[in-house]
PDB file of C-alpha atoms in Angstrom:
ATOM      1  CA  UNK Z   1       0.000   0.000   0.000  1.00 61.00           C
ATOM      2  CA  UNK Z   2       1.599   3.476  -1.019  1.00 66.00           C
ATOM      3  CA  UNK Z   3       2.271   5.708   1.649  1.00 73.00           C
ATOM      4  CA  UNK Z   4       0.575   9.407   1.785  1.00 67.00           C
ATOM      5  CA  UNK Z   5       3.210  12.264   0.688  1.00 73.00           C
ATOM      6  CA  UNK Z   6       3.064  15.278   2.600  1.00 72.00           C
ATOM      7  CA  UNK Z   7       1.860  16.720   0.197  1.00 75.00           C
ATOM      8  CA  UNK Z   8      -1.208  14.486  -0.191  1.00 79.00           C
ATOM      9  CA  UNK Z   9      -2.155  14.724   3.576  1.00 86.00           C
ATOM     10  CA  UNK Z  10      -1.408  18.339   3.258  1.00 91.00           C
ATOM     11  CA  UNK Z  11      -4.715  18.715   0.469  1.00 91.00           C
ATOM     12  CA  UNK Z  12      -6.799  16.078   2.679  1.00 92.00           C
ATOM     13  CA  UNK Z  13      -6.239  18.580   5.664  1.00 94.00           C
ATOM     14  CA  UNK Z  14      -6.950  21.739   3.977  1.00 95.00           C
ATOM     15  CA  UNK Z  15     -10.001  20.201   2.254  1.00 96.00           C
ATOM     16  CA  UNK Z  16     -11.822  18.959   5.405  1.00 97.00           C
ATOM     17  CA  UNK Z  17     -10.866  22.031   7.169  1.00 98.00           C
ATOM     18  CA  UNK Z  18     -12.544  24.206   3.980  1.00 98.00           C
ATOM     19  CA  UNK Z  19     -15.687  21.657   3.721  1.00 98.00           C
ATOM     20  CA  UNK Z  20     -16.229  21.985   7.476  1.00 98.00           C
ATOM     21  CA  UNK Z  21     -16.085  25.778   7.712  1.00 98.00           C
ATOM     22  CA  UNK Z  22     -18.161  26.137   4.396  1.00 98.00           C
ATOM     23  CA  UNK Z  23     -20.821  23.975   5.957  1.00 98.00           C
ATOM     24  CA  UNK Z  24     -20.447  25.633   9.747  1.00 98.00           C
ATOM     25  CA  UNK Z  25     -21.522  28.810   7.677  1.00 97.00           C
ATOM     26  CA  UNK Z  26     -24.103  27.812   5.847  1.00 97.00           C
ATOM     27  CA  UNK Z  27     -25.369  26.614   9.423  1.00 95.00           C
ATOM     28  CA  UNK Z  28     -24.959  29.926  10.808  1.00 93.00           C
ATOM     29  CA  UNK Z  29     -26.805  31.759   7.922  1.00 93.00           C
ATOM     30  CA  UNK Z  30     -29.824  29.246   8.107  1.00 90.00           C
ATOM     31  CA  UNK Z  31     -30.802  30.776  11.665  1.00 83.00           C
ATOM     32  CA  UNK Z  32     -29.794  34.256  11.288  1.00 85.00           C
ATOM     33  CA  UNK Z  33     -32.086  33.995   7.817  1.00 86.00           C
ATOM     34  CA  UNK Z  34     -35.018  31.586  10.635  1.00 79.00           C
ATOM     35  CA  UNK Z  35     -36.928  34.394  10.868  1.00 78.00           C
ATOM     36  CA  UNK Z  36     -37.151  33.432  14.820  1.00 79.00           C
ATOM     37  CA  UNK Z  37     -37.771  36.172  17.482  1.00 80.00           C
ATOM     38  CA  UNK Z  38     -38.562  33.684  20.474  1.00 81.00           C
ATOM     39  CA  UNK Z  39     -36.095  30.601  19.818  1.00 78.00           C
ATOM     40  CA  UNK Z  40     -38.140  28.556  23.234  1.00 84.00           C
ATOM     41  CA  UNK Z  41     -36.921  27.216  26.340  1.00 90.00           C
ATOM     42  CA  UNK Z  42     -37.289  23.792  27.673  1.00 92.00           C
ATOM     43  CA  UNK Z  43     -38.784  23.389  31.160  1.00 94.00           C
ATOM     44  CA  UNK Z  44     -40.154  20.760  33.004  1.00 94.00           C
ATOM     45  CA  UNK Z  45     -43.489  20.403  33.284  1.00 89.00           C
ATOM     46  CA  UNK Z  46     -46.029  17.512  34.981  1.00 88.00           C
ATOM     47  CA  UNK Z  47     -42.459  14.957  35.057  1.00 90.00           C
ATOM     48  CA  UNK Z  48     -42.184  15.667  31.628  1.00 92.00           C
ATOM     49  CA  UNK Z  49     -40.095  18.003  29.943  1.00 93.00           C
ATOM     50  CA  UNK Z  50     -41.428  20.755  27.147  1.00 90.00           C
ATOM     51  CA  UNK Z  51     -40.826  23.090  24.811  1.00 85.00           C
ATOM     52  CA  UNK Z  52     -42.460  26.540  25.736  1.00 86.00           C
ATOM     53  CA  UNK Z  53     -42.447  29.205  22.912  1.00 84.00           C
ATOM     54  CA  UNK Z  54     -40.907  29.510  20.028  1.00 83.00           C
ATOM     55  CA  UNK Z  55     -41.780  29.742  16.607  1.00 82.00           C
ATOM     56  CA  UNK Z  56     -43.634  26.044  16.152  1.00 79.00           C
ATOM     57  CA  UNK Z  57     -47.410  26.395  16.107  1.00 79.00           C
ATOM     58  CA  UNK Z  58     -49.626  23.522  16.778  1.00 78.00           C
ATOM     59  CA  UNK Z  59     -50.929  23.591  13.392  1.00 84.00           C
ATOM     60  CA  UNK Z  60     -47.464  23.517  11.937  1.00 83.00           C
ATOM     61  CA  UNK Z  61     -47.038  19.614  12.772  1.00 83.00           C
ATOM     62  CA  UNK Z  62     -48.858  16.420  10.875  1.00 86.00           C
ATOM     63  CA  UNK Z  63     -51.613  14.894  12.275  1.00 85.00           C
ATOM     64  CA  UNK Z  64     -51.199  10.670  12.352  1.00 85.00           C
ATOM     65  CA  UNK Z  65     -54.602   9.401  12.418  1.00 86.00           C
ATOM     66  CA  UNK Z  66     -55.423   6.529  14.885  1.00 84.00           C
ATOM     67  CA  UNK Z  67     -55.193   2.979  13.599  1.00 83.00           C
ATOM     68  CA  UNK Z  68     -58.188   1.475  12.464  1.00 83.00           C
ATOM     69  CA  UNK Z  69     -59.712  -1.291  14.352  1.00 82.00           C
ATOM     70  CA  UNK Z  70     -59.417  -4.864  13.239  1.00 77.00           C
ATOM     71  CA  UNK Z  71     -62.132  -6.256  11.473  1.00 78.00           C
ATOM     72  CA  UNK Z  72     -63.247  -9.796  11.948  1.00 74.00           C
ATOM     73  CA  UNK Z  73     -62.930 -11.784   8.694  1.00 71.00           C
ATOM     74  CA  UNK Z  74     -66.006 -12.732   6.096  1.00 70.00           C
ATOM     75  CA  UNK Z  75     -67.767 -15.498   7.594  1.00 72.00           C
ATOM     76  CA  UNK Z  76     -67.508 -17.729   4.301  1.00 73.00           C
ATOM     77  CA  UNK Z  77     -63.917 -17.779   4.569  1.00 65.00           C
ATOM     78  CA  UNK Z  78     -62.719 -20.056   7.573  1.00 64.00           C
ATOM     79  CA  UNK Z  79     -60.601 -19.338   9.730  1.00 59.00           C
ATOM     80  CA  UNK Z  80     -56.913 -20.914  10.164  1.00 63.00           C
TER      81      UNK Z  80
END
C-alpha cells in the first residue's frame, strides 16, 4: 500500500478544514435567515419536559390518524 506524501495529507487537511467551515456557515446563515424572534426554552413540566415558545405552532405539525380497528374476517372464509 503506497504511503501518503506530505503533500497528499497536506490537500486532505486543507479540504476537510474548507468543507467543514463552508458547511459551519451555511449553518450559521440558516438561523440568522429563521426568521425566529422567540427561539423557546425547555422546562419541566407535569415529570415531563417541554418546549415553551418559540416559533412552532400547533398547526405547523402532521396529524397521524389513529389505527383502524381490526375487522373480523367474512364469515364464508374459515378461519386458520
Amino acid at each position: 500500500m503506497p504511503q501518503p506524501t506530505p503533500s497528499t495529507s497536506t490537500a486532505a487537511l486543507v479540504a476537510g478544514i474548507a468543507t467543514a467551515s463552508a458547511l459551519s456557515a451555511a449553518a450559521v446563515v440558516a438561523v440568522l435567515n429563521a426568521g425566529c424572534d422567540d427561539p423557546g426554552s425547555y422546562r419541566w413540566r407535569g415529570g415531563a419536559v417541554e418546549l415553551v415558545g418559540g416559533c412552532l405552532q400547533p398547526e405547523d405539525l402532521p396529524v397521524v390518524p389513529q389505527p383502524a380497528e381490526p375487522t373480523a374476517p367474512p364469515v364464508d372464509i374459515p378461519a386458520q
